[in-house]
Tab-separated table of C-alpha atoms in Angstrom:
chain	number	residue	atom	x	y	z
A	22	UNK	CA	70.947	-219.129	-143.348
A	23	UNK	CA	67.283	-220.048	-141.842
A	24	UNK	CA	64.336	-220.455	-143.683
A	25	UNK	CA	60.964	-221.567	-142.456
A	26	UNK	CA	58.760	-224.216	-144.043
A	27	UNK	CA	55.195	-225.319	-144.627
A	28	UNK	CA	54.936	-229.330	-144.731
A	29	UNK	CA	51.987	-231.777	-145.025
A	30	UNK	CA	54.602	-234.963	-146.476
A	31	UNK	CA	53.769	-237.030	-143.135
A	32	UNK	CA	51.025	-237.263	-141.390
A	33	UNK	CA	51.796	-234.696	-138.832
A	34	UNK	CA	51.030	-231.098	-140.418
A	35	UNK	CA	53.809	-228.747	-139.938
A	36	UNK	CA	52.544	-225.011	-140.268
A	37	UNK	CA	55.985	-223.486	-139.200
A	38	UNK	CA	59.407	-225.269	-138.660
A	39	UNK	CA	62.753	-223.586	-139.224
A	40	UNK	CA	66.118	-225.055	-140.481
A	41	UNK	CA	69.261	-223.475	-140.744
A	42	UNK	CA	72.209	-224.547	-142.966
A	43	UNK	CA	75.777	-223.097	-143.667
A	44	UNK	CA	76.168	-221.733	-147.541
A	45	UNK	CA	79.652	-221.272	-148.874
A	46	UNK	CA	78.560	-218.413	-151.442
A	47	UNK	CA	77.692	-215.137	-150.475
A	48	UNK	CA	74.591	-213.853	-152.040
A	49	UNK	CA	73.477	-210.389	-152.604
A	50	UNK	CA	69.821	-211.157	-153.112
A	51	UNK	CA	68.199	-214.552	-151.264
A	52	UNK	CA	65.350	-214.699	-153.910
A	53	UNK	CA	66.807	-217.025	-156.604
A	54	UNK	CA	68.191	-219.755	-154.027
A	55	UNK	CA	64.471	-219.467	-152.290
A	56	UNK	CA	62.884	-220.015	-155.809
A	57	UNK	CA	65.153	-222.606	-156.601
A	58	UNK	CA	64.773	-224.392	-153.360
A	59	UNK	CA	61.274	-224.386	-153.600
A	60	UNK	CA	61.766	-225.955	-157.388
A	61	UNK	CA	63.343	-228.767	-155.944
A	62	UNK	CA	61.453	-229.494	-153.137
A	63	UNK	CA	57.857	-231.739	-153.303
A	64	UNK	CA	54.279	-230.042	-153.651
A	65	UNK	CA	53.730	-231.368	-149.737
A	66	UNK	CA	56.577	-229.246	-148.755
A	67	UNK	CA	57.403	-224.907	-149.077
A	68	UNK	CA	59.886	-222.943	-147.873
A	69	UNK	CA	58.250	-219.512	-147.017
A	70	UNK	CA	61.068	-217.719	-145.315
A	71	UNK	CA	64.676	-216.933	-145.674
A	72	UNK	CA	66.824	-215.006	-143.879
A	73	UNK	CA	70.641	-214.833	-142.929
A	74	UNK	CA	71.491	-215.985	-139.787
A	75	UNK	CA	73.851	-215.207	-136.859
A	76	UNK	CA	76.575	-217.508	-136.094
A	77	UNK	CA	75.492	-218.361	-132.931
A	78	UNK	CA	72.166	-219.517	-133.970
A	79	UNK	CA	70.766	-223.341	-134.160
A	80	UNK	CA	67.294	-224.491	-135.278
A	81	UNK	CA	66.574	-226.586	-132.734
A	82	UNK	CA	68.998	-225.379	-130.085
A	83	UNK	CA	67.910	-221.931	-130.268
A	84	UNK	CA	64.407	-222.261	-129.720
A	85	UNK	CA	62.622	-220.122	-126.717
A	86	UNK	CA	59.152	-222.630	-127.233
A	87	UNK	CA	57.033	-224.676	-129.658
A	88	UNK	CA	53.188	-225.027	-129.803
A	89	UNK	CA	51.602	-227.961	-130.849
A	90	UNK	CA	47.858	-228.311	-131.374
A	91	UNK	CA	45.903	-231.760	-131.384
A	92	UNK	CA	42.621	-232.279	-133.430
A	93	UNK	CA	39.849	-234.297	-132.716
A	94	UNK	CA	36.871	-234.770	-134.459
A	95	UNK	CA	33.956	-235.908	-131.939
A	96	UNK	CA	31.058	-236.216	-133.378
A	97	UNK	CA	29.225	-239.886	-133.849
A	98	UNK	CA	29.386	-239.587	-138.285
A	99	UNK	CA	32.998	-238.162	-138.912
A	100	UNK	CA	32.809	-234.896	-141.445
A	101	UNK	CA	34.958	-236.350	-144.591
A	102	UNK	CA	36.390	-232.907	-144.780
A	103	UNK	CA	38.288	-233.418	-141.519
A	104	UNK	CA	39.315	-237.254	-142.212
A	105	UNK	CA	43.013	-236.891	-142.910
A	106	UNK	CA	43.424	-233.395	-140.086
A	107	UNK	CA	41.650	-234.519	-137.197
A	108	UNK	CA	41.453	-237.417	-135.059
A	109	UNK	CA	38.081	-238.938	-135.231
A	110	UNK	CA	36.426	-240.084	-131.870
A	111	UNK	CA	32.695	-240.852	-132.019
A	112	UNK	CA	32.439	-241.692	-127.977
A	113	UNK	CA	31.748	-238.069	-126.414
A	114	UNK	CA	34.387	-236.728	-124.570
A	115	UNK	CA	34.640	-234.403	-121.237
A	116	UNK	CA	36.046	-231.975	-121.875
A	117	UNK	CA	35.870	-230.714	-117.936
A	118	UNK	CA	37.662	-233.891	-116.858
A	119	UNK	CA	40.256	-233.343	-119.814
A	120	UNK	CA	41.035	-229.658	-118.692
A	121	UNK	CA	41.351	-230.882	-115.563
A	122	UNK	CA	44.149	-233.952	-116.627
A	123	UNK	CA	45.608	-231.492	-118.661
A	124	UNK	CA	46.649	-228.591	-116.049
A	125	UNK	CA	48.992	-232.175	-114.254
A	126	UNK	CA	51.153	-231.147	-117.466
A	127	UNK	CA	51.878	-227.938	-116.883
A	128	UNK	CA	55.308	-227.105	-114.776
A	129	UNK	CA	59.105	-228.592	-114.688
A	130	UNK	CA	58.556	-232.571	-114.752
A	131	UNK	CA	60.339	-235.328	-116.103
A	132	UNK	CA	58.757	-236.958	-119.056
A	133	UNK	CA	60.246	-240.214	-119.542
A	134	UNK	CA	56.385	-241.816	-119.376
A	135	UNK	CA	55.402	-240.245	-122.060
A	136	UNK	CA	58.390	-240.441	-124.889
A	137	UNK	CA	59.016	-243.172	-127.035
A	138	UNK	CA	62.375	-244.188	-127.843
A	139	UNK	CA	64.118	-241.650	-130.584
A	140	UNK	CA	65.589	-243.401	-134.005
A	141	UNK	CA	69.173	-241.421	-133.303
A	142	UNK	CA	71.317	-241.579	-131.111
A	143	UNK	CA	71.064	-238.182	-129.592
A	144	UNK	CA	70.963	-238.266	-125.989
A	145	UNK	CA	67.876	-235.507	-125.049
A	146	UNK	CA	67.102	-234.732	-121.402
A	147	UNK	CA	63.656	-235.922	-120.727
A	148	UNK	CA	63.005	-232.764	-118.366
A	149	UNK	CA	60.824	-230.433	-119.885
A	150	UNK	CA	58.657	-227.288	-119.107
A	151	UNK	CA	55.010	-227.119	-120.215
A	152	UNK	CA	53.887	-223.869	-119.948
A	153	UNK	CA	50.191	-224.560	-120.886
A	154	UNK	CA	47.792	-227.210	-122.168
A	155	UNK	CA	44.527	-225.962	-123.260
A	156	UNK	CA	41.351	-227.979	-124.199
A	157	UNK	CA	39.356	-225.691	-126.664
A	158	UNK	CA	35.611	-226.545	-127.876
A	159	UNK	CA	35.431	-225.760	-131.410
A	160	UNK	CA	31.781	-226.826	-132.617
A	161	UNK	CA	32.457	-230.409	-133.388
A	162	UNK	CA	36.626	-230.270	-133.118
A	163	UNK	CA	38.186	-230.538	-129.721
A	164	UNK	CA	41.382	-228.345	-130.200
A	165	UNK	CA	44.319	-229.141	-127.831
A	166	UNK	CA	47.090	-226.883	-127.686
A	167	UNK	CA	50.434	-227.112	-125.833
A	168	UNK	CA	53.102	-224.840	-125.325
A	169	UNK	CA	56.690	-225.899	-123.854
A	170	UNK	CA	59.922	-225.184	-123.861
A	171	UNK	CA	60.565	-228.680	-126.340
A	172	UNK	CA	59.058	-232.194	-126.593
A	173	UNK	CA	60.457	-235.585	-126.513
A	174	UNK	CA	59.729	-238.105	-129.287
A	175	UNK	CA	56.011	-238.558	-129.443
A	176	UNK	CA	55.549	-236.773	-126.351
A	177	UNK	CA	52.703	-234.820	-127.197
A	178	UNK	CA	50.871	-237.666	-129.037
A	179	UNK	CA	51.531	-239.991	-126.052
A	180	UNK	CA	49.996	-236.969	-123.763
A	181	UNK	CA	46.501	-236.611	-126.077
A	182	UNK	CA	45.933	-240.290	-125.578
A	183	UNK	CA	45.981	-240.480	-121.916
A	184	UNK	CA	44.210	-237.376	-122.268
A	185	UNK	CA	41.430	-239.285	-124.539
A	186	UNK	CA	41.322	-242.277	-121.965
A	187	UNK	CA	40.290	-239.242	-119.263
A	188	UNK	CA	37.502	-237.460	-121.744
A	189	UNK	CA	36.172	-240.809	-122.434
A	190	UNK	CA	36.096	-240.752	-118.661
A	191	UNK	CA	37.913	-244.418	-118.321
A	192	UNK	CA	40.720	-242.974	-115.906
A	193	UNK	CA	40.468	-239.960	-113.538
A	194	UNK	CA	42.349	-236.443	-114.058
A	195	UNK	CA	44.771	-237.472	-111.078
A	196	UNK	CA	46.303	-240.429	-113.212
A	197	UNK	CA	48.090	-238.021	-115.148
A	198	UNK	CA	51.128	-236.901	-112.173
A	199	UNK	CA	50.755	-240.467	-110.930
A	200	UNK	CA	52.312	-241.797	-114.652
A	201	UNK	CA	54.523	-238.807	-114.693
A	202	UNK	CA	56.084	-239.553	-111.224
A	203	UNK	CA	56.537	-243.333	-112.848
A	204	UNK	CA	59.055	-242.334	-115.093
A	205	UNK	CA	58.518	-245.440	-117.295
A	206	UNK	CA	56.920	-245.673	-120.748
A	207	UNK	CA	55.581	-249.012	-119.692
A	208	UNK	CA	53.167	-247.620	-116.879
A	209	UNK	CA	51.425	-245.194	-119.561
A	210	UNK	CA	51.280	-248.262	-122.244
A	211	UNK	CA	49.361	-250.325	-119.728
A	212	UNK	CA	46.245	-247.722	-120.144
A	213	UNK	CA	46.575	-245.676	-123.416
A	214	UNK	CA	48.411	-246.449	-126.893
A	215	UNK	CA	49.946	-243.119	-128.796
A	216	UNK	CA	47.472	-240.758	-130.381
A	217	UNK	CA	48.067	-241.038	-134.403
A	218	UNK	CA	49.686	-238.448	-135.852
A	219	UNK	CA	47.049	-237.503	-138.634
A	220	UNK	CA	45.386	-235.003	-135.715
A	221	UNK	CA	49.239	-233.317	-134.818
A	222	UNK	CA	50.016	-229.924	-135.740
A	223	UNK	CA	53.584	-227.754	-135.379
A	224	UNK	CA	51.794	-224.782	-135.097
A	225	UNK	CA	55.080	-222.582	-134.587
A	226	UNK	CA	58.699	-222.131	-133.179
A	227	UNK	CA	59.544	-219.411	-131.534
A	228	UNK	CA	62.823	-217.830	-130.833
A	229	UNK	CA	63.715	-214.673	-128.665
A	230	UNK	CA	63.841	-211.552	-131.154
A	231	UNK	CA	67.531	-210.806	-130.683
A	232	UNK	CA	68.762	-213.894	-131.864
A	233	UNK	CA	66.545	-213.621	-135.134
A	234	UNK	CA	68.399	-210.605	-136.141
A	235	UNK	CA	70.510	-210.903	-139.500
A	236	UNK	CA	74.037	-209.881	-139.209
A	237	UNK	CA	74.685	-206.660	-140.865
A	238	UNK	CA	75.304	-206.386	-144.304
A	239	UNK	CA	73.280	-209.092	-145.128
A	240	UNK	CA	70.395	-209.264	-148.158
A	241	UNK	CA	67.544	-208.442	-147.561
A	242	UNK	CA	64.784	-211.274	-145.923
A	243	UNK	CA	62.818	-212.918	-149.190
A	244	UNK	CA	59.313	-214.260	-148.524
A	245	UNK	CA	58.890	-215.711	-152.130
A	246	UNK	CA	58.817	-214.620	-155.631
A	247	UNK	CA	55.189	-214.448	-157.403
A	248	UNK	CA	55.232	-214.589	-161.004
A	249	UNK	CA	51.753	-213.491	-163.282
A	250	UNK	CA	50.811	-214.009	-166.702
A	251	UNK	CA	50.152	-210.523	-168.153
A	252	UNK	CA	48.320	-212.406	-171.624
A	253	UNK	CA	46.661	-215.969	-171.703
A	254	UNK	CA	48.783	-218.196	-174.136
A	255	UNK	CA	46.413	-220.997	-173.792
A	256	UNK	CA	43.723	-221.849	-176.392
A	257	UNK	CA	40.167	-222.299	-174.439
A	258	UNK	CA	37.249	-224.651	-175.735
């Protein structure tokens, strides 16, 4: 089975990840386990999706892209409303010079620079495709948003704060292949710490459409029960 998720329980805001897990009951209908699940799990945290799954598919394996979008907040008084979603910086950026850093990203490169070191022992290949890295103007919010085919450990934080050190127009564009071609984490530390991760969004994970298919015979996809009250029990004063 997969099901997809809404999550706010860390700092980083997760607007779409998928999971997948092996059941062994069969179920006619998916609505009761989905209820249930959602029972179980925090308020921070809702499963919105779930469907049965194909044998062949994985999660994380599976996955054709993700899109990640960085907040920041640049104005000199930050807006209260923003203060735990966006990244606050209240020396004015260039956005010019930041597009410019930001289109180094984009291709088949190696990003050891910009990954920190993973608390598993899963070995991950630190080559990676970017397929874009946009710098949108959104009033007062900068909006970054990158689209590969996966991301290292921090990767995208670590990529927003050199990307910060170029708006606030402390290092040129061009430093961003010359700390890719270093291949060390130490070269970017030496002139940007990570981004925090209250300004990180999972926007989505995508997944070529054949592999999403449900094996026949299978129930039926449930996005969520919704329950009403058809009479007030509640005494009003």
């Amino acid at each position: 089975m997969i099901f997809s998720e809404l999550s706010g329980i860390t700092n980083n805001i997760c607007l779409f990840q998928v999971a997948h897990f092996t059941t062994p009951f069969a179920y006619d209908c998916l609505d009761s386990i989905h209820s249930a699940i959602n029972g179980l799990l925090p308020p921070e945290i809702r499963v919105r999706e779930i469907s049965a799954a194909r044998p062949d598919f994985h999660a994380r394996t599976s996955t054709k892209s993700k899109i990640y979008h960085y907040k920041i907040y640049n104005e000199a008084i930050m807006d209260p409303f923003h203060n735990f979603y966006a990244y606050h910086s209240a020396y004015k950026l260039n956005p010019h010079a930041m597009r410019q850093a930001a289109k180094h990203f984009v291709g088949i490169h190696d990003f050891t620079s910009f990954a920190n070191a993973a608390h598993n022992d899963r070995e991950r290949s630190p080559v990676k495709k970017i397929t874009r890295f946009d710098v949108t103007e959104m009033g007062a919010v900068l909006q970054l948003e990158v689209e590969g085919t996966g991301f290292l450990y921090r990767q995208v934080r670590n990529m927003v704060a050199l990307l910060l050190q170029v708006g606030k127009e402390a290092l040129p564009p061009d430093i961003v292949p010359k700390i890719i071609a270093a291949r060390d984490r130490k070269e970017l530390a030496k002139v940007a710490l990570s981004a925090p991760p209250h300004g990180l969004y999972l926007m989505s994970v995508n997944y070529d459409k054949e592999i999403l298919k449900a094996p026949e015979g299978s129930p039926p996809i449930s996005f969520g029960r919704t329950h009403q009250l058809s009479k007030c029990k509640l005494t009003f004063y």
